[in-house]
Structure formats: C-alpha cells, structure tokens
Amino acid sequence: MAKWMKVQTTLAPIDQEYWKMYFFVSLVLNDVGASIVLISHKGERIKYILQLHLEGAMNNIDKYEALLHGLQTTICLGIHCLYVHGNSKIVVNQMMKDLLYKDRKMEAYSEEVRKLEHKFDVIELHHVLRCDNDMEGTLAKLGFVQD
C-alpha cells in the first residue's frame, strides 16, 4: 500500500517514472474554479479545469474535490508514482495527519483520498504557496467562464 511520505528539506530527485500534479482552487463570488496540471517526467503537460458547483460553506471541500479529481485522473492515465502539489496547507496537513479535522465532512473527504492511495506505488503530498502556483491559478479562473 502506498504511504503519504513526509517531506524533508529537499525533495528526492525525480526519476523518469515520477509525474507531478498541481491542484489549485480559486473562488470568485460564489463560483469555484479548480485547475489540475499534470507534468510528466519528460516535461509534457496535461492541463484541465473544473467548475465546481458547491452549495453552502466550503470549509476546504473545494480543495478536496480538486485533489480527488486530479488523483482519479492520474489513476485513469496509469500513473503510479506521483508528487502532488497543492496550495491548501490545511488539506496537506490533514492528509499528513499533522492537523485534526474540524468537522466530519473533512474527515470523510480525507478518507476518500486515502481509498485511492493503494493505486500508487509512491505518492507524496507537498504544500506550495499561491504565488508559486500562478499558472494553476490562471487556469482555475478559466473555470468561471460561462458558455
């Protein structure tokens, strides 16, 4: 079973089997846009955006939704080694068991993510600052565009 690994001061070198996944969520008024960017070991990029229709208080549900969508996509693509980067420190800390859940919904979302762990040989989760995630933020905002 894959395990979430704690990050040390430097990341292990990415070998040719590893992919990177970035997930980012933006909120404009009451609309939520999320972006997922997958980067192969060759530098090839797969980008997609989501428009999330969530009602009521978010409480990081939007970030968990983006994370789940991204993980499910990587599984469908047959990716087995993954570095996950997200701008939600709360979600990263909850997944790393460094932060307790404030409500049952967050715990349930975390459990859904954990159900996907066994699909990976290795998976690591890292927090990135919003300013380091500009490309993903721009893509997330595209999720607000209405047809």
CSV table of C-alpha atoms in Angstrom, one decimal:
chain,number,residue,atom,x,y,z
A,1,MET,CA,0.0,0.0,0.0
A,2,ALA,CA,1.3,3.4,-0.9
A,3,LYS,CA,2.1,5.7,2.0
A,4,TRP,CA,2.0,9.5,2.3
A,5,MET,CA,5.6,10.5,3.0
A,6,LYS,CA,6.7,13.5,5.0
A,7,VAL,CA,8.8,16.0,3.0
A,8,GLN,CA,12.3,16.7,4.2
A,9,THR,CA,14.0,20.0,3.4
A,10,THR,CA,14.9,18.8,-0.1
A,11,LEU,CA,12.9,16.6,-2.5
A,12,ALA,CA,14.3,13.4,-3.7
A,13,PRO,CA,15.4,13.6,-7.4
A,14,ILE,CA,12.6,12.9,-9.7
A,15,ASP,CA,13.4,9.8,-11.8
A,16,GLN,CA,11.8,9.1,-15.1
A,17,GLU,CA,8.8,7.3,-13.6
A,18,TYR,CA,7.5,10.2,-11.5
A,19,TRP,CA,4.8,12.6,-12.5
A,20,LYS,CA,3.9,15.9,-10.8
A,21,MET,CA,0.4,17.0,-10.2
A,22,TYR,CA,-0.6,20.6,-9.2
A,23,PHE,CA,-4.1,21.4,-7.9
A,24,PHE,CA,-5.3,24.9,-7.3
A,25,VAL,CA,-8.7,26.4,-6.4
A,26,SER,CA,-10.0,29.9,-7.0
A,27,LEU,CA,-13.1,31.5,-5.6
A,28,VAL,CA,-14.8,34.4,-7.4
A,29,LEU,CA,-18.1,35.5,-5.9
A,30,ASN,CA,-20.0,32.2,-5.3
A,31,ASP,CA,-18.3,30.2,-8.1
A,32,VAL,CA,-15.4,27.9,-7.6
A,33,GLY,CA,-12.9,27.1,-10.3
A,34,ALA,CA,-10.2,24.4,-10.0
A,35,SER,CA,-7.3,23.5,-12.1
A,36,ILE,CA,-5.2,20.4,-12.4
A,37,VAL,CA,-1.9,20.3,-14.1
A,38,LEU,CA,0.0,17.1,-14.7
A,39,ILE,CA,3.6,17.1,-15.7
A,40,SER,CA,5.3,14.0,-17.0
A,41,HIS,CA,8.9,13.1,-16.4
A,42,LYS,CA,9.6,14.3,-20.0
A,43,GLY,CA,8.0,17.7,-19.2
A,44,GLU,CA,4.9,17.2,-21.1
A,45,ARG,CA,1.8,18.9,-19.6
A,46,ILE,CA,-1.8,17.9,-19.3
A,47,LYS,CA,-4.0,20.8,-18.1
A,48,TYR,CA,-7.6,20.9,-17.3
A,49,ILE,CA,-10.1,23.0,-15.4
A,50,LEU,CA,-13.2,22.2,-13.4
A,51,GLN,CA,-16.1,24.4,-12.5
A,52,LEU,CA,-17.3,23.1,-9.1
A,53,HIS,CA,-20.9,23.6,-8.2
A,54,LEU,CA,-20.9,23.5,-4.4
A,55,GLU,CA,-23.5,25.0,-2.1
A,56,GLY,CA,-23.1,26.4,1.4
A,57,ALA,CA,-19.9,26.8,3.3
A,58,MET,CA,-16.8,25.4,1.5
A,59,ASN,CA,-14.6,24.6,4.6
A,60,ASN,CA,-12.0,23.3,2.1
A,61,ILE,CA,-14.4,20.9,0.4
A,62,ASP,CA,-13.4,22.6,-2.9
A,63,LYS,CA,-9.8,21.8,-2.4
A,64,TYR,CA,-10.5,18.2,-1.6
A,65,GLU,CA,-12.7,17.9,-4.7
A,66,ALA,CA,-9.8,19.3,-6.8
A,67,LEU,CA,-7.4,16.8,-5.2
A,68,LEU,CA,-9.8,13.9,-5.7
A,69,HIS,CA,-10.4,14.8,-9.4
A,70,GLY,CA,-6.7,15.1,-10.0
A,71,LEU,CA,-5.9,11.7,-8.3
A,72,GLN,CA,-8.7,10.0,-10.2
A,73,THR,CA,-7.3,11.4,-13.5
A,74,THR,CA,-3.8,10.2,-12.8
A,75,ILE,CA,-5.2,6.7,-11.9
A,76,CYS,CA,-7.0,6.6,-15.3
A,77,LEU,CA,-3.8,7.6,-17.1
A,78,GLY,CA,-1.9,4.7,-15.4
A,79,ILE,CA,0.4,6.9,-13.3
A,80,HIS,CA,1.9,5.1,-10.3
A,81,CYS,CA,4.5,7.5,-8.9
A,82,LEU,CA,3.2,11.0,-8.1
A,83,TYR,CA,4.3,14.2,-6.4
A,84,VAL,CA,1.2,16.1,-5.6
A,85,HIS,CA,1.5,19.9,-5.0
A,86,GLY,CA,-1.4,22.0,-3.7
A,87,ASN,CA,-1.9,25.4,-2.3
A,88,SER,CA,-4.1,24.3,0.6
A,89,LYS,CA,-2.0,24.0,3.7
A,90,ILE,CA,-5.0,22.7,5.7
A,91,VAL,CA,-5.7,19.9,3.2
A,92,VAL,CA,-2.0,18.9,3.1
A,93,ASN,CA,-1.7,18.9,6.8
A,94,GLN,CA,-4.8,16.9,7.3
A,95,MET,CA,-3.6,14.3,4.8
A,96,MET,CA,-0.3,14.2,6.5
A,97,LYS,CA,-2.1,13.8,9.9
A,98,ASP,CA,-0.5,16.9,11.2
A,99,LEU,CA,-3.8,18.7,11.7
A,100,LEU,CA,-7.1,17.4,13.2
A,101,TYR,CA,-10.4,17.7,11.3
A,102,LYS,CA,-12.8,20.4,12.4
A,103,ASP,CA,-15.8,18.5,11.1
A,104,ARG,CA,-16.9,15.1,9.9
A,105,LYS,CA,-17.1,16.3,6.2
A,106,MET,CA,-13.4,17.0,6.1
A,107,GLU,CA,-12.6,13.6,7.6
A,108,ALA,CA,-14.9,11.9,5.1
A,109,TYR,CA,-13.1,13.6,2.2
A,110,SER,CA,-9.8,12.6,3.6
A,111,GLU,CA,-11.0,9.0,3.8
A,112,GLU,CA,-12.0,9.2,0.1
A,113,VAL,CA,-8.5,10.4,-0.8
A,114,ARG,CA,-6.9,7.6,1.3
A,115,LYS,CA,-9.0,5.0,-0.6
A,116,LEU,CA,-7.1,5.9,-3.7
A,117,GLU,CA,-3.6,5.5,-2.1
A,118,HIS,CA,-3.3,1.9,-2.9
A,119,LYS,CA,-3.5,2.7,-6.6
A,120,PHE,CA,0.0,4.3,-6.4
A,121,ASP,CA,3.4,2.8,-5.7
A,122,VAL,CA,4.6,6.1,-4.3
A,123,ILE,CA,2.7,9.3,-3.6
A,124,GLU,CA,3.9,12.4,-1.9
A,125,LEU,CA,1.9,15.5,-1.0
A,126,HIS,CA,3.5,18.9,-0.8
A,127,HIS,CA,2.2,22.4,0.1
A,128,VAL,CA,3.1,25.2,-2.3
A,129,LEU,CA,2.5,28.9,-1.8
A,130,ARG,CA,-0.2,30.5,-4.0
A,131,CYS,CA,2.5,32.8,-5.6
A,132,ASP,CA,4.4,29.6,-6.7
A,133,ASN,CA,1.2,28.3,-8.4
A,134,ASP,CA,0.4,31.3,-10.7
A,135,MET,CA,-0.2,29.1,-13.8
A,136,GLU,CA,-2.7,26.9,-12.0
A,137,GLY,CA,-4.5,30.0,-10.6
A,138,THR,CA,-5.0,31.4,-14.0
A,139,LEU,CA,-6.3,28.1,-15.2
A,140,ALA,CA,-8.7,27.9,-12.2
A,141,LYS,CA,-10.1,31.3,-13.0
A,142,LEU,CA,-10.9,30.0,-16.5
A,143,GLY,CA,-13.3,27.6,-14.8
A,144,PHE,CA,-15.6,30.6,-14.2
A,145,VAL,CA,-16.2,31.3,-17.8
A,146,GLN,CA,-19.8,30.6,-18.6
A,147,ASP,CA,-20.9,29.4,-22.1
